[in-house]
PDB file of N, CA and C in Angstrom:
ATOM      1  N   MET A  20      -3.095 -11.392  -2.902  1.00 97.00           N
ATOM      2  CA  MET A  20      -2.403 -10.113  -2.919  1.00 97.00           C
ATOM      3  C   MET A  20      -1.597 -10.022  -4.197  1.00 97.00           C
ATOM      4  N   ILE A  21      -1.742  -8.888  -4.828  1.00 98.00           N
ATOM      5  CA  ILE A  21      -0.920  -8.571  -5.991  1.00 98.00           C
ATOM      6  C   ILE A  21      -0.253  -7.236  -5.703  1.00 98.00           C
ATOM      7  N   GLY A  22       1.056  -7.182  -5.896  1.00 97.00           N
ATOM      8  CA  GLY A  22       1.797  -5.954  -5.686  1.00 97.00           C
ATOM      9  C   GLY A  22       2.282  -5.390  -6.995  1.00 97.00           C
ATOM     10  N   GLY A  23       2.322  -4.080  -7.053  1.00 97.00           N
ATOM     11  CA  GLY A  23       2.840  -3.403  -8.228  1.00 97.00           C
ATOM     12  C   GLY A  23       2.021  -2.178  -8.539  1.00 97.00           C
ATOM     13  N   GLY A  24       2.494  -1.435  -9.523  1.00 95.00           N
ATOM     14  CA  GLY A  24       1.824  -0.189  -9.838  1.00 95.00           C
ATOM     15  C   GLY A  24       1.610   0.067 -11.301  1.00 95.00           C
ATOM     16  N   GLY A  25       1.816  -0.960 -12.136  1.00 97.00           N
ATOM     17  CA  GLY A  25       1.595  -0.770 -13.564  1.00 97.00           C
ATOM     18  C   GLY A  25       0.143  -0.414 -13.832  1.00 97.00           C
ATOM     19  N   GLU A  26      -0.075   0.755 -14.398  1.00 97.00           N
ATOM     20  CA  GLU A  26      -1.431   1.286 -14.516  1.00 97.00           C
ATOM     21  C   GLU A  26      -2.267   0.637 -15.606  1.00 97.00           C
ATOM     22  N   LYS A  27      -1.629   0.072 -16.624  1.00 97.00           N
ATOM     23  CA  LYS A  27      -2.385  -0.512 -17.733  1.00 97.00           C
ATOM     24  C   LYS A  27      -2.663  -1.997 -17.553  1.00 97.00           C
ATOM     25  N   VAL A  28      -1.741  -2.710 -16.929  1.00 98.00           N
ATOM     26  CA  VAL A  28      -1.920  -4.165 -16.799  1.00 98.00           C
ATOM     27  C   VAL A  28      -2.075  -4.585 -15.340  1.00 98.00           C
ATOM     28  N   THR A  29      -1.078  -4.267 -14.510  1.00 98.00           N
ATOM     29  CA  THR A  29      -1.084  -4.770 -13.135  1.00 98.00           C
ATOM     30  C   THR A  29      -2.329  -4.342 -12.374  1.00 98.00           C
ATOM     31  N   LEU A  30      -2.659  -3.057 -12.408  1.00 98.00           N
ATOM     32  CA  LEU A  30      -3.808  -2.591 -11.635  1.00 98.00           C
ATOM     33  C   LEU A  30      -5.123  -3.101 -12.211  1.00 98.00           C
ATOM     34  N   ARG A  31      -5.166  -3.366 -13.508  1.00 98.00           N
ATOM     35  CA  ARG A  31      -6.366  -4.007 -14.093  1.00 98.00           C
ATOM     36  C   ARG A  31      -6.515  -5.419 -13.558  1.00 98.00           C
ATOM     37  N   ILE A  32      -5.414  -6.161 -13.503  1.00 98.00           N
ATOM     38  CA  ILE A  32      -5.457  -7.529 -12.982  1.00 98.00           C
ATOM     39  C   ILE A  32      -5.845  -7.522 -11.504  1.00 98.00           C
ATOM     40  N   VAL A  33      -5.328  -6.551 -10.755  1.00 98.00           N
ATOM     41  CA  VAL A  33      -5.725  -6.413  -9.343  1.00 98.00           C
ATOM     42  C   VAL A  33      -7.234  -6.220  -9.259  1.00 98.00           C
ATOM     43  N   ALA A  34      -7.768  -5.315 -10.074  1.00 98.00           N
ATOM     44  CA  ALA A  34      -9.209  -5.039 -10.049  1.00 98.00           C
ATOM     45  C   ALA A  34     -10.024  -6.282 -10.381  1.00 98.00           C
ATOM     46  N   GLU A  35      -9.510  -7.097 -11.258  1.00 98.00           N
ATOM     47  CA  GLU A  35     -10.240  -8.298 -11.682  1.00 98.00           C
ATOM     48  C   GLU A  35     -10.131  -9.453 -10.693  1.00 98.00           C
ATOM     49  N   HIS A  36      -8.979  -9.579 -10.007  1.00 98.00           N
ATOM     50  CA  HIS A  36      -8.719 -10.828  -9.283  1.00 98.00           C
ATOM     51  C   HIS A  36      -8.289 -10.715  -7.821  1.00 98.00           C
ATOM     52  N   ALA A  37      -7.702  -9.613  -7.405  1.00 98.00           N
ATOM     53  CA  ALA A  37      -7.040  -9.571  -6.093  1.00 98.00           C
ATOM     54  C   ALA A  37      -7.988  -9.190  -4.965  1.00 98.00           C
ATOM     55  N   ASP A  38      -7.679  -9.701  -3.791  1.00 98.00           N
ATOM     56  CA  ASP A  38      -8.347  -9.287  -2.563  1.00 98.00           C
ATOM     57  C   ASP A  38      -7.591  -8.123  -1.918  1.00 98.00           C
ATOM     58  N   ILE A  39      -6.274  -8.077  -2.172  1.00 98.00           N
ATOM     59  CA  ILE A  39      -5.417  -7.034  -1.601  1.00 98.00           C
ATOM     60  C   ILE A  39      -4.487  -6.530  -2.703  1.00 98.00           C
ATOM     61  N   TRP A  40      -4.310  -5.207  -2.743  1.00 98.00           N
ATOM     62  CA  TRP A  40      -3.303  -4.597  -3.611  1.00 98.00           C
ATOM     63  C   TRP A  40      -2.208  -4.032  -2.729  1.00 98.00           C
ATOM     64  N   ASN A  41      -0.941  -4.290  -3.089  1.00 98.00           N
ATOM     65  CA  ASN A  41       0.187  -3.732  -2.368  1.00 98.00           C
ATOM     66  C   ASN A  41       0.917  -2.749  -3.272  1.00 98.00           C
ATOM     67  N   GLY A  42       0.973  -1.497  -2.810  1.00 98.00           N
ATOM     68  CA  GLY A  42       1.666  -0.450  -3.550  1.00 98.00           C
ATOM     69  C   GLY A  42       2.862   0.052  -2.768  1.00 98.00           C
ATOM     70  N   PHE A  43       3.391   1.182  -3.220  1.00 96.00           N
ATOM     71  CA  PHE A  43       4.642   1.694  -2.673  1.00 96.00           C
ATOM     72  C   PHE A  43       4.555   3.200  -2.459  1.00 96.00           C
ATOM     73  N   ALA A  44       5.400   3.713  -1.559  1.00 92.00           N
ATOM     74  CA  ALA A  44       5.518   5.149  -1.332  1.00 92.00           C
ATOM     75  C   ALA A  44       6.253   5.750  -2.549  1.00 92.00           C
ATOM     76  N   PRO A  45       6.211   7.050  -2.707  1.00 96.00           N
ATOM     77  CA  PRO A  45       5.738   8.096  -1.827  1.00 96.00           C
ATOM     78  C   PRO A  45       4.212   8.238  -1.854  1.00 96.00           C
ATOM     79  N   PRO A  46       3.670   8.932  -0.862  1.00 97.00           N
ATOM     80  CA  PRO A  46       2.219   9.029  -0.733  1.00 97.00           C
ATOM     81  C   PRO A  46       1.498   9.568  -1.971  1.00 97.00           C
ATOM     82  N   GLU A  47       2.088  10.541  -2.643  1.00 97.00           N
ATOM     83  CA  GLU A  47       1.441  11.114  -3.825  1.00 97.00           C
ATOM     84  C   GLU A  47       1.270  10.058  -4.912  1.00 97.00           C
ATOM     85  N   ASP A  48       2.302   9.254  -5.117  1.00 97.00           N
ATOM     86  CA  ASP A  48       2.220   8.178  -6.113  1.00 97.00           C
ATOM     87  C   ASP A  48       1.227   7.110  -5.670  1.00 97.00           C
ATOM     88  N   TYR A  49       1.267   6.770  -4.379  1.00 98.00           N
ATOM     89  CA  TYR A  49       0.358   5.761  -3.857  1.00 98.00           C
ATOM     90  C   TYR A  49      -1.098   6.196  -4.058  1.00 98.00           C
ATOM     91  N   ALA A  50      -1.387   7.454  -3.750  1.00 98.00           N
ATOM     92  CA  ALA A  50      -2.756   7.966  -3.903  1.00 98.00           C
ATOM     93  C   ALA A  50      -3.193   7.910  -5.364  1.00 98.00           C
ATOM     94  N   ARG A  51      -2.304   8.294  -6.261  1.00 98.00           N
ATOM     95  CA  ARG A  51      -2.646   8.270  -7.692  1.00 98.00           C
ATOM     96  C   ARG A  51      -2.890   6.850  -8.169  1.00 98.00           C
ATOM     97  N   LYS A  52      -2.029   5.917  -7.786  1.00 98.00           N
ATOM     98  CA  LYS A  52      -2.203   4.521  -8.186  1.00 98.00           C
ATOM     99  C   LYS A  52      -3.491   3.940  -7.595  1.00 98.00           C
ATOM    100  N   SER A  53      -3.816   4.327  -6.370  1.00 98.00           N
ATOM    101  CA  SER A  53      -5.050   3.866  -5.743  1.00 98.00           C
ATOM    102  C   SER A  53      -6.270   4.374  -6.526  1.00 98.00           C
ATOM    103  N   ARG A  54      -6.203   5.618  -6.990  1.00 97.00           N
ATOM    104  CA  ARG A  54      -7.305   6.148  -7.813  1.00 97.00           C
ATOM    105  C   ARG A  54      -7.420   5.382  -9.129  1.00 97.00           C
ATOM    106  N   VAL A  55      -6.281   5.074  -9.736  1.00 98.00           N
ATOM    107  CA  VAL A  55      -6.293   4.297 -10.985  1.00 98.00           C
ATOM    108  C   VAL A  55      -6.907   2.927 -10.728  1.00 98.00           C
ATOM    109  N   LEU A  56      -6.549   2.301  -9.606  1.00 98.00           N
ATOM    110  CA  LEU A  56      -7.132   1.010  -9.256  1.00 98.00           C
ATOM    111  C   LEU A  56      -8.648   1.129  -9.119  1.00 98.00           C
ATOM    112  N   SER A  57      -9.105   2.162  -8.464  1.00 98.00           N
ATOM    113  CA  SER A  57     -10.559   2.361  -8.323  1.00 98.00           C
ATOM    114  C   SER A  57     -11.222   2.539  -9.682  1.00 98.00           C
ATOM    115  N   GLU A  58     -10.558   3.234 -10.595  1.00 98.00           N
ATOM    116  CA  GLU A  58     -11.093   3.398 -11.961  1.00 98.00           C
ATOM    117  C   GLU A  58     -11.184   2.052 -12.666  1.00 98.00           C
ATOM    118  N   TRP A  59     -10.143   1.219 -12.511  1.00 98.00           N
ATOM    119  CA  TRP A  59     -10.180  -0.117 -13.110  1.00 98.00           C
ATOM    120  C   TRP A  59     -11.305  -0.947 -12.495  1.00 98.00           C
ATOM    121  N   CYS A  60     -11.495  -0.833 -11.201  1.00 98.00           N
ATOM    122  CA  CYS A  60     -12.588  -1.570 -10.560  1.00 98.00           C
ATOM    123  C   CYS A  60     -13.923  -1.175 -11.195  1.00 98.00           C
ATOM    124  N   ALA A  61     -14.128   0.114 -11.396  1.00 98.00           N
ATOM    125  CA  ALA A  61     -15.375   0.575 -12.012  1.00 98.00           C
ATOM    126  C   ALA A  61     -15.529   0.007 -13.418  1.00 98.00           C
ATOM    127  N   LYS A  62     -14.435  -0.035 -14.174  1.00 98.00           N
ATOM    128  CA  LYS A  62     -14.486  -0.543 -15.552  1.00 98.00           C
ATOM    129  C   LYS A  62     -14.824  -2.023 -15.616  1.00 98.00           C
ATOM    130  N   VAL A  63     -14.366  -2.787 -14.612  1.00 98.00           N
ATOM    131  CA  VAL A  63     -14.623  -4.231 -14.626  1.00 98.00           C
ATOM    132  C   VAL A  63     -15.840  -4.609 -13.791  1.00 98.00           C
ATOM    133  N   GLY A  64     -16.534  -3.611 -13.244  1.00 98.00           N
ATOM    134  CA  GLY A  64     -17.760  -3.875 -12.495  1.00 98.00           C
ATOM    135  C   GLY A  64     -17.552  -4.366 -11.080  1.00 98.00           C
ATOM    136  N   ARG A  65     -16.502  -3.906 -10.441  1.00 98.00           N
ATOM    137  CA  ARG A  65     -16.206  -4.336  -9.077  1.00 98.00           C
ATOM    138  C   ARG A  65     -16.216  -3.143  -8.138  1.00 98.00           C
ATOM    139  N   ASP A  66     -16.740  -3.337  -6.951  1.00 98.00           N
ATOM    140  CA  ASP A  66     -16.719  -2.301  -5.932  1.00 98.00           C
ATOM    141  C   ASP A  66     -15.269  -2.119  -5.465  1.00 98.00           C
ATOM    142  N   PRO A  67     -14.708  -0.913  -5.588  1.00 98.00           N
ATOM    143  CA  PRO A  67     -13.316  -0.698  -5.184  1.00 98.00           C
ATOM    144  C   PRO A  67     -13.043  -1.025  -3.712  1.00 98.00           C
ATOM    145  N   SER A  68     -14.060  -0.943  -2.872  1.00 97.00           N
ATOM    146  CA  SER A  68     -13.846  -1.239  -1.452  1.00 97.00           C
ATOM    147  C   SER A  68     -13.611  -2.728  -1.199  1.00 97.00           C
ATOM    148  N   GLU A  69     -13.830  -3.568  -2.208  1.00 98.00           N
ATOM    149  CA  GLU A  69     -13.558  -5.003  -2.065  1.00 98.00           C
ATOM    150  C   GLU A  69     -12.068  -5.314  -2.110  1.00 98.00           C
ATOM    151  N   VAL A  70     -11.258  -4.360  -2.576  1.00 98.00           N
ATOM    152  CA  VAL A  70      -9.807  -4.557  -2.673  1.00 98.00           C
ATOM    153  C   VAL A  70      -9.145  -3.796  -1.527  1.00 98.00           C
ATOM    154  N   GLU A  71      -8.592  -4.541  -0.570  1.00 98.00           N
ATOM    155  CA  GLU A  71      -7.864  -3.905   0.522  1.00 98.00           C
ATOM    156  C   GLU A  71      -6.592  -3.281  -0.031  1.00 98.00           C
ATOM    157  N   ARG A  72      -6.170  -2.200   0.592  1.00 98.00           N
ATOM    158  CA  ARG A  72      -4.995  -1.458   0.123  1.00 98.00           C
ATOM    159  C   ARG A  72      -3.876  -1.592   1.152  1.00 98.00           C
ATOM    160  N   SER A  73      -2.727  -2.066   0.702  1.00 98.00           N
ATOM    161  CA  SER A  73      -1.558  -2.143   1.577  1.00 98.00           C
ATOM    162  C   SER A  73      -0.407  -1.398   0.914  1.00 98.00           C
ATOM    163  N   VAL A  74       0.591  -1.085   1.719  1.00 98.00           N
ATOM    164  CA  VAL A  74       1.749  -0.353   1.204  1.00 98.00           C
ATOM    165  C   VAL A  74       3.011  -0.941   1.822  1.00 98.00           C
ATOM    166  N   LEU A  75       4.037  -1.080   0.997  1.00 97.00           N
ATOM    167  CA  LEU A  75       5.347  -1.542   1.446  1.00 97.00           C
ATOM    168  C   LEU A  75       6.215  -0.318   1.664  1.00 97.00           C
ATOM    169  N   ILE A  76       6.764  -0.185   2.874  1.00 96.00           N
ATOM    170  CA  ILE A  76       7.638   0.945   3.156  1.00 96.00           C
ATOM    171  C   ILE A  76       8.944   0.446   3.752  1.00 96.00           C
ATOM    172  N   GLU A  77       9.958   1.272   3.601  1.00 95.00           N
ATOM    173  CA  GLU A  77      11.244   1.034   4.236  1.00 95.00           C
ATOM    174  C   GLU A  77      11.312   1.885   5.498  1.00 95.00           C
ATOM    175  N   PRO A  78      12.182   1.548   6.448  1.00 94.00           N
ATOM    176  CA  PRO A  78      12.228   2.296   7.709  1.00 94.00           C
ATOM    177  C   PRO A  78      12.341   3.809   7.530  1.00 94.00           C
ATOM    178  N   GLU A  79      13.096   4.255   6.550  1.00 94.00           N
ATOM    179  CA  GLU A  79      13.257   5.697   6.364  1.00 94.00           C
ATOM    180  C   GLU A  79      11.993   6.373   5.825  1.00 94.00           C
ATOM    181  N   GLU A  80      10.980   5.590   5.465  1.00 95.00           N
ATOM    182  CA  GLU A  80       9.715   6.143   4.982  1.00 95.00           C
ATOM    183  C   GLU A  80       8.644   6.210   6.080  1.00 95.00           C
ATOM    184  N   LEU A  81       9.005   5.882   7.313  1.00 95.00           N
ATOM    185  CA  LEU A  81       8.034   5.899   8.408  1.00 95.00           C
ATOM    186  C   LEU A  81       7.443   7.297   8.638  1.00 95.00           C
ATOM    187  N   ASP A  82       8.187   8.331   8.317  1.00 95.00           N
ATOM    188  CA  ASP A  82       7.658   9.691   8.473  1.00 95.00           C
ATOM    189  C   ASP A  82       6.493   9.959   7.523  1.00 95.00           C
ATOM    190  N   GLU A  83       6.347   9.148   6.492  1.00 95.00           N
ATOM    191  CA  GLU A  83       5.271   9.314   5.518  1.00 95.00           C
ATOM    192  C   GLU A  83       4.031   8.488   5.864  1.00 95.00           C
ATOM    193  N   LEU A  84       4.054   7.833   7.012  1.00 94.00           N
ATOM    194  CA  LEU A  84       2.986   6.911   7.384  1.00 94.00           C
ATOM    195  C   LEU A  84       1.607   7.573   7.388  1.00 94.00           C
ATOM    196  N   ASP A  85       1.478   8.714   8.047  1.00 94.00           N
ATOM    197  CA  ASP A  85       0.172   9.388   8.102  1.00 94.00           C
ATOM    198  C   ASP A  85      -0.325   9.753   6.708  1.00 94.00           C
ATOM    199  N   ALA A  86       0.566  10.245   5.878  1.00 97.00           N
ATOM    200  CA  ALA A  86       0.180  10.617   4.510  1.00 97.00           C
ATOM    201  C   ALA A  86      -0.236   9.396   3.701  1.00 97.00           C
ATOM    202  N   LEU A  87       0.407   8.253   3.931  1.00 97.00           N
ATOM    203  CA  LEU A  87       0.024   7.030   3.224  1.00 97.00           C
ATOM    204  C   LEU A  87      -1.345   6.541   3.669  1.00 97.00           C
ATOM    205  N   VAL A  88      -1.632   6.653   4.960  1.00 95.00           N
ATOM    206  CA  VAL A  88      -2.959   6.284   5.456  1.00 95.00           C
ATOM    207  C   VAL A  88      -4.005   7.223   4.857  1.00 95.00           C
ATOM    208  N   GLU A  89      -3.698   8.511   4.816  1.00 96.00           N
ATOM    209  CA  GLU A  89      -4.610   9.469   4.189  1.00 96.00           C
ATOM    210  C   GLU A  89      -4.815   9.159   2.712  1.00 96.00           C
ATOM    211  N   ALA A  90      -3.794   8.595   2.079  1.00 96.00           N
ATOM    212  CA  ALA A  90      -3.874   8.231   0.663  1.00 96.00           C
ATOM    213  C   ALA A  90      -4.641   6.935   0.433  1.00 96.00           C
ATOM    214  N   GLY A  91      -5.035   6.250   1.527  1.00 95.00           N
ATOM    215  CA  GLY A  91      -5.857   5.059   1.390  1.00 95.00           C
ATOM    216  C   GLY A  91      -5.253   3.759   1.874  1.00 95.00           C
ATOM    217  N   ALA A  92      -4.017   3.778   2.339  1.00 97.00           N
ATOM    218  CA  ALA A  92      -3.391   2.545   2.819  1.00 97.00           C
ATOM    219  C   ALA A  92      -4.087   2.053   4.081  1.00 97.00           C
ATOM    220  N   GLU A  93      -4.476   0.782   4.071  1.00 96.00           N
ATOM    221  CA  GLU A  93      -5.122   0.163   5.223  1.00 96.00           C
ATOM    222  C   GLU A  93      -4.165  -0.730   6.000  1.00 96.00           C
ATOM    223  N   HIS A  94      -3.149  -1.222   5.329  1.00 95.00           N
ATOM    224  CA  HIS A  94      -2.160  -2.112   5.927  1.00 95.00           C
ATOM    225  C   HIS A  94      -0.776  -1.607   5.543  1.00 95.00           C
ATOM    226  N   VAL A  95       0.185  -1.813   6.444  1.00 95.00           N
ATOM    227  CA  VAL A  95       1.558  -1.398   6.202  1.00 95.00           C
ATOM    228  C   VAL A  95       2.461  -2.616   6.327  1.00 95.00           C
ATOM    229  N   ILE A  96       3.309  -2.794   5.334  1.00 96.00           N
ATOM    230  CA  ILE A  96       4.329  -3.842   5.376  1.00 96.00           C
ATOM    231  C   ILE A  96       5.661  -3.120   5.489  1.00 96.00           C
ATOM    232  N   LEU A  97       6.379  -3.360   6.577  1.00 95.00           N
ATOM    233  CA  LEU A  97       7.658  -2.720   6.824  1.00 95.00           C
ATOM    234  C   LEU A  97       8.772  -3.637   6.360  1.00 95.00           C
ATOM    235  N   GLU A  98       9.536  -3.160   5.402  1.00 95.00           N
ATOM    236  CA  GLU A  98      10.631  -3.947   4.836  1.00 95.00           C
ATOM    237  C   GLU A  98      11.880  -3.777   5.696  1.00 95.00           C
ATOM    238  N   LEU A  99      12.416  -4.893   6.174  1.00 92.00           N
ATOM    239  CA  LEU A  99      13.640  -4.887   6.963  1.00 92.00           C
ATOM    240  C   LEU A  99      14.633  -5.855   6.362  1.00 92.00           C
ATOM    241  N   GLY A 100      15.880  -5.518   6.476  1.00 87.00           N
ATOM    242  CA  GLY A 100      16.932  -6.413   6.015  1.00 87.00           C
ATOM    243  C   GLY A 100      17.918  -6.670   7.132  1.00 87.00           C
ATOM    244  N   ALA A 101      18.712  -7.706   6.971  1.00 88.00           N
ATOM    245  CA  ALA A 101      19.710  -8.054   7.977  1.00 88.00           C
ATOM    246  C   ALA A 101      20.811  -7.001   7.961  1.00 88.00           C
ATOM    247  N   PRO A 102      21.350  -6.647   9.086  1.00 88.00           N
ATOM    248  CA  PRO A 102      20.970  -7.089  10.427  1.00 88.00           C
ATOM    249  C   PRO A 102      19.655  -6.433  10.837  1.00 88.00           C
ATOM    250  N   PHE A 103      18.830  -7.171  11.530  1.00 87.00           N
ATOM    251  CA  PHE A 103      17.475  -6.739  11.840  1.00 87.00           C
ATOM    252  C   PHE A 103      17.449  -5.789  13.028  1.00 87.00           C
ATOM    253  N   ASP A 104      17.274  -4.530  12.728  1.00 89.00           N
ATOM    254  CA  ASP A 104      17.104  -3.498  13.744  1.00 89.00           C
ATOM    255  C   ASP A 104      15.605  -3.360  13.977  1.00 89.00           C
ATOM    256  N   LEU A 105      15.135  -3.696  15.159  1.00 92.00           N
ATOM    257  CA  LEU A 105      13.708  -3.673  15.448  1.00 92.00           C
ATOM    258  C   LEU A 105      13.187  -2.304  15.864  1.00 92.00           C
ATOM    259  N   ALA A 106      14.042  -1.299  15.932  1.00 93.00           N
ATOM    260  CA  ALA A 106      13.592   0.045  16.289  1.00 93.00           C
ATOM    261  C   ALA A 106      12.509   0.556  15.341  1.00 93.00           C
ATOM    262  N   PRO A 107      12.624   0.352  14.020  1.00 93.00           N
ATOM    263  CA  PRO A 107      11.545   0.794  13.136  1.00 93.00           C
ATOM    264  C   PRO A 107      10.226   0.057  13.398  1.00 93.00           C
ATOM    265  N   VAL A 108      10.302  -1.197  13.792  1.00 93.00           N
ATOM    266  CA  VAL A 108       9.091  -1.956  14.116  1.00 93.00           C
ATOM    267  C   VAL A 108       8.431  -1.352  15.347  1.00 93.00           C
ATOM    268  N   ARG A 109       9.234  -1.039  16.353  1.00 93.00           N
ATOM    269  CA  ARG A 109       8.691  -0.406  17.559  1.00 93.00           C
ATOM    270  C   ARG A 109       8.040   0.932  17.219  1.00 93.00           C
ATOM    271  N   ARG A 110       8.681   1.683  16.347  1.00 91.00           N
ATOM    272  CA  ARG A 110       8.132   2.977  15.937  1.00 91.00           C
ATOM    273  C   ARG A 110       6.797   2.804  15.203  1.00 91.00           C
ATOM    274  N   LEU A 111       6.722   1.805  14.345  1.00 92.00           N
ATOM    275  CA  LEU A 111       5.484   1.533  13.620  1.00 92.00           C
ATOM    276  C   LEU A 111       4.384   1.090  14.592  1.00 92.00           C
ATOM    277  N   LEU A 112       4.711   0.230  15.535  1.00 91.00           N
ATOM    278  CA  LEU A 112       3.727  -0.198  16.526  1.00 91.00           C
ATOM    279  C   LEU A 112       3.259   0.982  17.384  1.00 91.00           C
ATOM    280  N   HIS A 113       4.174   1.846  17.727  1.00 90.00           N
ATOM    281  CA  HIS A 113       3.797   3.024  18.506  1.00 90.00           C
ATOM    282  C   HIS A 113       2.838   3.906  17.700  1.00 90.00           C
ATOM    283  N   ALA A 114       3.113   4.079  16.422  1.00 87.00           N
ATOM    284  CA  ALA A 114       2.245   4.883  15.556  1.00 87.00           C
ATOM    285  C   ALA A 114       0.857   4.245  15.440  1.00 87.00           C
ATOM    286  N   ALA A 115       0.802   2.920  15.537  1.00 86.00           N
ATOM    287  CA  ALA A 115      -0.468   2.202  15.429  1.00 86.00           C
ATOM    288  C   ALA A 115      -1.201   2.138  16.775  1.00 86.00           C
ATOM    289  N   GLY A 116      -0.557   2.662  17.835  1.00 84.00           N
ATOM    290  CA  GLY A 116      -1.208   2.675  19.144  1.00 84.00           C
ATOM    291  C   GLY A 116      -0.946   1.441  19.975  1.00 84.00           C
ATOM    292  N   GLU A 117       0.016   0.641  19.579  1.00 63.00           N
ATOM    293  CA  GLU A 117       0.387  -0.563  20.325  1.00 63.00           C
ATOM    294  C   GLU A 117       1.566  -0.251  21.225  1.00 63.00           C
ATOM    295  N   SER A 118       1.777  -1.091  22.226  1.00 48.00           N
ATOM    296  CA  SER A 118       2.996  -0.955  23.040  1.00 48.00           C
ATOM    297  C   SER A 118       4.005  -1.991  22.544  1.00 48.00           C
ATOM    298  N   ALA A 119       5.244  -1.555  22.432  1.00 47.00           N
ATOM    299  CA  ALA A 119       6.279  -2.445  21.918  1.00 47.00           C
ATOM    300  C   ALA A 119       7.216  -2.863  23.027  1.00 47.00           C
TER     301      ALA A 119
END
């Protein structure tokens, strides 16, 4: 996994070497960076579908979850800090169809 959004270096390195790319919200930026990653994959001769797409979000970005999935996010990493309030985790699990 390589995280970041640098369009000239980081996403090229992701296209060349990573199994997973981790990007960031907002959804519009995530979608654009994902397209750039796909362009880099084409330039280096790699199928873009070989790179899984993940996104790091903070609890206040949970409302953007559907838009991030529409933008190509396959995995969600929820950033939490101490003190650990698990309500956002429950909300994310509920959105994913799990019971918390």
